[in-house]
Coordinates of N, CA and C in Angstrom, one line a residue:
X1 N 88.2 99.3 123.6 CA 88.6 99.3 122.2 C 89.2 98.0 121.8
X2 N 89.5 97.9 120.6 CA 90.1 96.8 120.0 C 91.7 96.9 120.0
X3 N 92.4 95.9 120.5 CA 93.9 96.1 120.5 C 94.4 96.3 119.1
X4 N 95.4 97.1 119.0 CA 96.1 97.3 117.7 C 97.6 96.9 117.9
X5 N 98.0 96.0 117.0 CA 99.4 95.5 117.0 C 100.2 96.2 116.0
X6 N 101.3 96.8 116.3 CA 102.2 97.4 115.3 C 103.5 96.6 115.2
X7 N 104.0 96.6 114.0 CA 105.2 95.9 113.8 C 105.9 96.5 112.6
X8 N 107.2 96.1 112.5 CA 108.0 96.5 111.3 C 108.1 95.3 110.5
X9 N 107.3 95.3 109.4 CA 107.4 94.1 108.5 C 106.3 93.1 108.8
X10 N 105.8 92.5 107.7 CA 104.6 91.6 107.8 C 105.0 90.3 108.5
X11 N 106.3 89.9 108.5 CA 106.6 88.6 109.2 C 106.3 88.6 110.7
X12 N 106.5 89.8 111.3 CA 106.2 89.9 112.7 C 104.8 89.6 113.0
X13 N 103.9 90.0 112.2 CA 102.5 89.7 112.3 C 102.2 88.2 112.2
X14 N 102.8 87.5 111.2 CA 102.7 86.1 111.1 C 103.2 85.3 112.3
X15 N 104.3 85.7 112.8 CA 104.9 85.1 114.0 C 103.9 85.2 115.2
X16 N 103.4 86.4 115.4 CA 102.5 86.7 116.5 C 101.2 85.8 116.4
X17 N 100.6 85.8 115.2 CA 99.4 85.0 114.9 C 99.7 83.5 115.2
X18 N 100.8 83.1 114.7 CA 101.2 81.6 114.9 C 101.4 81.3 116.3
X19 N 102.0 82.2 117.1 CA 102.3 81.9 118.5 C 101.0 81.9 119.3
X20 N 100.1 82.9 119.0 CA 98.8 82.9 119.7 C 98.0 81.6 119.5
X21 N 98.0 81.2 118.2 CA 97.3 79.9 117.9 C 97.9 78.7 118.5
X22 N 99.3 78.5 118.3 CA 99.9 77.3 118.6 C 100.3 77.2 120.1
X23 N 100.7 78.3 120.7 CA 101.2 78.3 122.1 C 100.1 78.5 123.1
X24 N 99.1 79.3 122.7 CA 98.1 79.7 123.6 C 96.7 79.2 123.3
X25 N 96.6 78.6 122.1 CA 95.3 78.0 121.7 C 94.2 79.1 121.4
X26 N 94.7 80.2 121.0 CA 93.7 81.4 120.8 C 93.7 81.7 119.3
X27 N 92.5 81.7 118.8 CA 92.3 82.1 117.4 C 92.6 83.6 117.3
X28 N 93.2 84.0 116.2 CA 93.5 85.4 116.0 C 93.3 85.7 114.5
X29 N 92.8 86.9 114.3 CA 92.7 87.4 112.9 C 93.2 88.8 112.9
X30 N 93.9 89.1 111.8 CA 94.5 90.4 111.7 C 93.8 91.2 110.5
X31 N 93.7 92.4 110.8 CA 93.1 93.3 109.8 C 94.0 94.5 109.6
X32 N 94.5 94.7 108.4 CA 95.4 95.8 108.1 C 94.7 97.2 108.3
X33 N 95.4 98.1 108.9 CA 94.9 99.5 108.9 C 95.7 100.3 107.9
X34 N 95.1 101.4 107.5 CA 95.8 102.2 106.4 C 96.7 103.2 106.9
X35 N 97.3 103.0 108.1 CA 98.2 104.0 108.7 C 99.6 103.4 108.6
X36 N 100.6 104.3 108.3 CA 102.0 103.9 108.1 C 103.0 104.5 109.0
X37 N 102.5 105.5 109.8 CA 103.4 106.2 110.7 C 102.8 106.4 112.0
X38 N 103.5 106.3 113.1 CA 103.0 106.5 114.4 C 103.9 107.5 115.2
X39 N 103.3 108.3 116.0 CA 104.1 109.2 116.9 C 103.4 109.2 118.2
X40 N 104.2 109.2 119.3 CA 103.6 109.4 120.7 C 103.6 110.9 120.9
X41 N 102.5 111.3 121.5 CA 102.3 112.7 121.8 C 102.7 112.9 123.3
X42 N 103.9 113.2 123.5 CA 104.4 113.3 124.9 C 103.8 114.4 125.7
X43 N 103.2 115.4 125.0 CA 102.6 116.5 125.7 C 101.3 116.1 126.4
X44 N 100.8 115.0 126.1 CA 99.6 114.5 126.8 C 98.3 114.7 126.1
X45 N 97.2 114.2 126.7 CA 95.9 114.2 126.1 C 95.3 115.6 126.0
X46 N 95.6 116.5 126.9 CA 95.0 117.8 126.8 C 95.5 118.5 125.6
X47 N 96.8 118.4 125.3 CA 97.4 119.0 124.1 C 96.8 118.3 122.8
X48 N 96.7 117.0 122.8 CA 96.1 116.3 121.7 C 94.6 116.8 121.4
X49 N 93.9 116.9 122.5 CA 92.5 117.3 122.4 C 92.4 118.7 121.9
X50 N 93.3 119.6 122.3 CA 93.3 121.0 121.8 C 93.6 121.1 120.4
X51 N 94.6 120.3 119.9 CA 94.9 120.3 118.5 C 93.8 119.7 117.6
X52 N 93.1 118.7 118.2 CA 92.0 118.1 117.5 C 90.8 119.1 117.4
X53 N 90.6 119.8 118.5 CA 89.5 120.8 118.5 C 89.8 122.0 117.5
X54 N 91.1 122.2 117.3 CA 91.5 123.3 116.3 C 91.5 122.7 114.9
X55 N 91.1 121.5 114.7 CA 91.0 120.9 113.3 C 92.4 120.5 112.8
X56 N 93.4 120.4 113.6 CA 94.7 120.1 113.1 C 95.0 118.6 113.0
X57 N 94.1 117.8 113.4 CA 94.4 116.3 113.4 C 93.4 115.6 112.5
X58 N 92.8 116.2 111.5 CA 91.9 115.6 110.6 C 92.6 114.5 109.9
X59 N 92.0 113.3 109.8 CA 92.6 112.2 109.1 C 93.7 111.4 109.9
X60 N 93.8 111.8 111.2 CA 94.8 111.2 112.1 C 94.0 110.4 113.1
X61 N 94.4 109.1 113.3 CA 93.8 108.2 114.3 C 94.4 108.4 115.6
X62 N 93.6 108.7 116.6 CA 94.1 108.8 118.0 C 93.8 107.6 118.8
X63 N 94.8 107.1 119.5 CA 94.6 105.9 120.3 C 95.6 106.0 121.5
X64 N 95.5 105.1 122.4 CA 96.4 105.1 123.6 C 97.3 103.8 123.6
X65 N 98.5 103.9 124.2 CA 99.3 102.8 124.3 C 98.9 102.0 125.6
X66 N 99.6 101.0 126.0 CA 99.3 100.2 127.1 C 99.3 101.0 128.4
X67 N 100.0 102.1 128.4 CA 100.1 103.0 129.6 C 99.2 104.1 129.6
X68 N 98.3 104.2 128.6 CA 97.3 105.3 128.6 C 97.8 106.5 127.9
X69 N 99.0 106.5 127.3 CA 99.6 107.7 126.7 C 99.1 107.8 125.2
X70 N 98.9 109.0 124.8 CA 98.3 109.2 123.4 C 99.3 108.9 122.3
X71 N 98.8 108.2 121.3 CA 99.6 107.8 120.2 C 98.8 108.2 119.0
X72 N 99.4 108.8 118.0 CA 98.7 109.3 116.8 C 99.2 108.4 115.6
X73 N 98.3 107.9 114.8 CA 98.6 107.2 113.6 C 98.3 108.0 112.4
X74 N 99.2 108.1 111.5 CA 99.1 108.9 110.3 C 99.1 108.0 109.0
X75 N 98.2 108.4 108.0 CA 98.1 107.6 106.8 C 99.3 107.7 105.9
X76 N 100.1 108.7 106.1 CA 101.3 108.8 105.2 C 102.4 109.7 105.9
X77 N 103.6 109.7 105.4 CA 104.6 110.5 106.0 C 104.3 112.0 105.7
X78 N 103.7 112.2 104.5 CA 103.3 113.6 104.1 C 102.3 114.1 105.2
X79 N 101.3 113.4 105.5 CA 100.3 113.8 106.5 C 100.9 114.1 107.8
X80 N 101.8 113.2 108.2 CA 102.5 113.4 109.5 C 103.3 114.7 109.5
X81 N 104.1 114.9 108.5 CA 104.9 116.1 108.4 C 104.0 117.4 108.3
X82 N 102.8 117.3 107.7 CA 101.9 118.4 107.6 C 101.3 118.7 109.0
X83 N 101.0 117.7 109.8 CA 100.5 117.9 111.1 C 101.7 118.5 112.0
X84 N 102.9 118.0 111.9 CA 104.0 118.5 112.6 C 104.2 120.0 112.3
X85 N 104.1 120.3 111.0 CA 104.2 121.7 110.6 C 103.1 122.6 111.2
X86 N 101.9 122.0 111.3 CA 100.7 122.8 111.9 C 100.8 123.0 113.4
X87 N 101.3 122.0 114.1 CA 101.3 122.0 115.6 C 102.6 122.4 116.2
X88 N 103.7 122.4 115.3 CA 105.0 122.7 115.9 C 105.4 121.6 116.9
X89 N 106.0 122.0 118.0 CA 106.3 121.0 119.0 C 105.3 121.0 120.2
X90 N 104.1 121.6 119.9 CA 103.1 121.6 121.0 C 102.7 120.3 121.5
X91 N 102.7 119.3 120.6 CA 102.3 117.9 121.0 C 103.5 117.1 121.4
X92 N 104.7 117.6 121.2 CA 106.0 116.8 121.5 C 105.9 115.4 120.8
X93 N 105.7 115.4 119.5 CA 105.5 114.1 118.8 C 106.9 113.5 118.7
X94 N 106.9 112.2 119.1 CA 108.2 111.4 119.1 C 107.9 110.1 118.4
X95 N 108.9 109.5 117.8 CA 108.7 108.2 117.1 C 108.6 107.0 118.1
X96 N 108.9 107.2 119.3 CA 108.8 106.1 120.3 C 108.7 106.8 121.7
X97 N 108.2 105.9 122.7 CA 108.2 106.3 124.1 C 108.6 105.1 124.9
X98 N 109.4 105.4 125.9 CA 109.8 104.3 126.8 C 108.8 104.0 127.8
X99 N 108.8 102.8 128.4 CA 107.8 102.4 129.4 C 108.1 103.3 130.6
X100 N 107.0 103.7 131.4 CA 107.2 104.6 132.5 C 108.2 104.1 133.6
X101 N 108.3 102.8 133.8 CA 109.3 102.3 134.8 C 110.7 102.6 134.3
X102 N 110.9 102.4 133.0 CA 112.2 102.7 132.4 C 112.5 104.2 132.5
X103 N 111.6 105.0 132.2 CA 111.7 106.4 132.3 C 112.1 106.9 133.7
X104 N 111.4 106.3 134.7 CA 111.7 106.6 136.1 C 113.1 106.2 136.4
X105 N 113.6 105.1 136.0 CA 115.0 104.6 136.3 C 116.0 105.5 135.7
X106 N 115.7 106.1 134.5 CA 116.6 107.0 133.8 C 116.7 108.3 134.6
X107 N 115.7 108.7 135.2 CA 115.7 110.0 136.0 C 116.6 109.9 137.2
X108 N 116.8 108.7 137.7 CA 117.5 108.5 139.0 C 119.0 108.5 138.8

């Protein structure tokens, strides 16, 4: 798939593009997506696939983070809240997820 870069604010995208071009000599182009909210589905892919099969994720973009974990992108806060209402906590949707090695250290 195509990498997706998420940031808070447009300046972060400009900085990333500039650094790729100036420091690494790599051309970069950015294309805005129409999604404004992201949630990690900590329940895993089986739960995401089940919710999708039940038609509860229509209009939601499913992708994975660098660790293969499911992330859902929502076009609006309303849509996100609608999905949360439909699935309850079965997907364990969270606004962020920590890296697996950090998670492991926290458990010790």
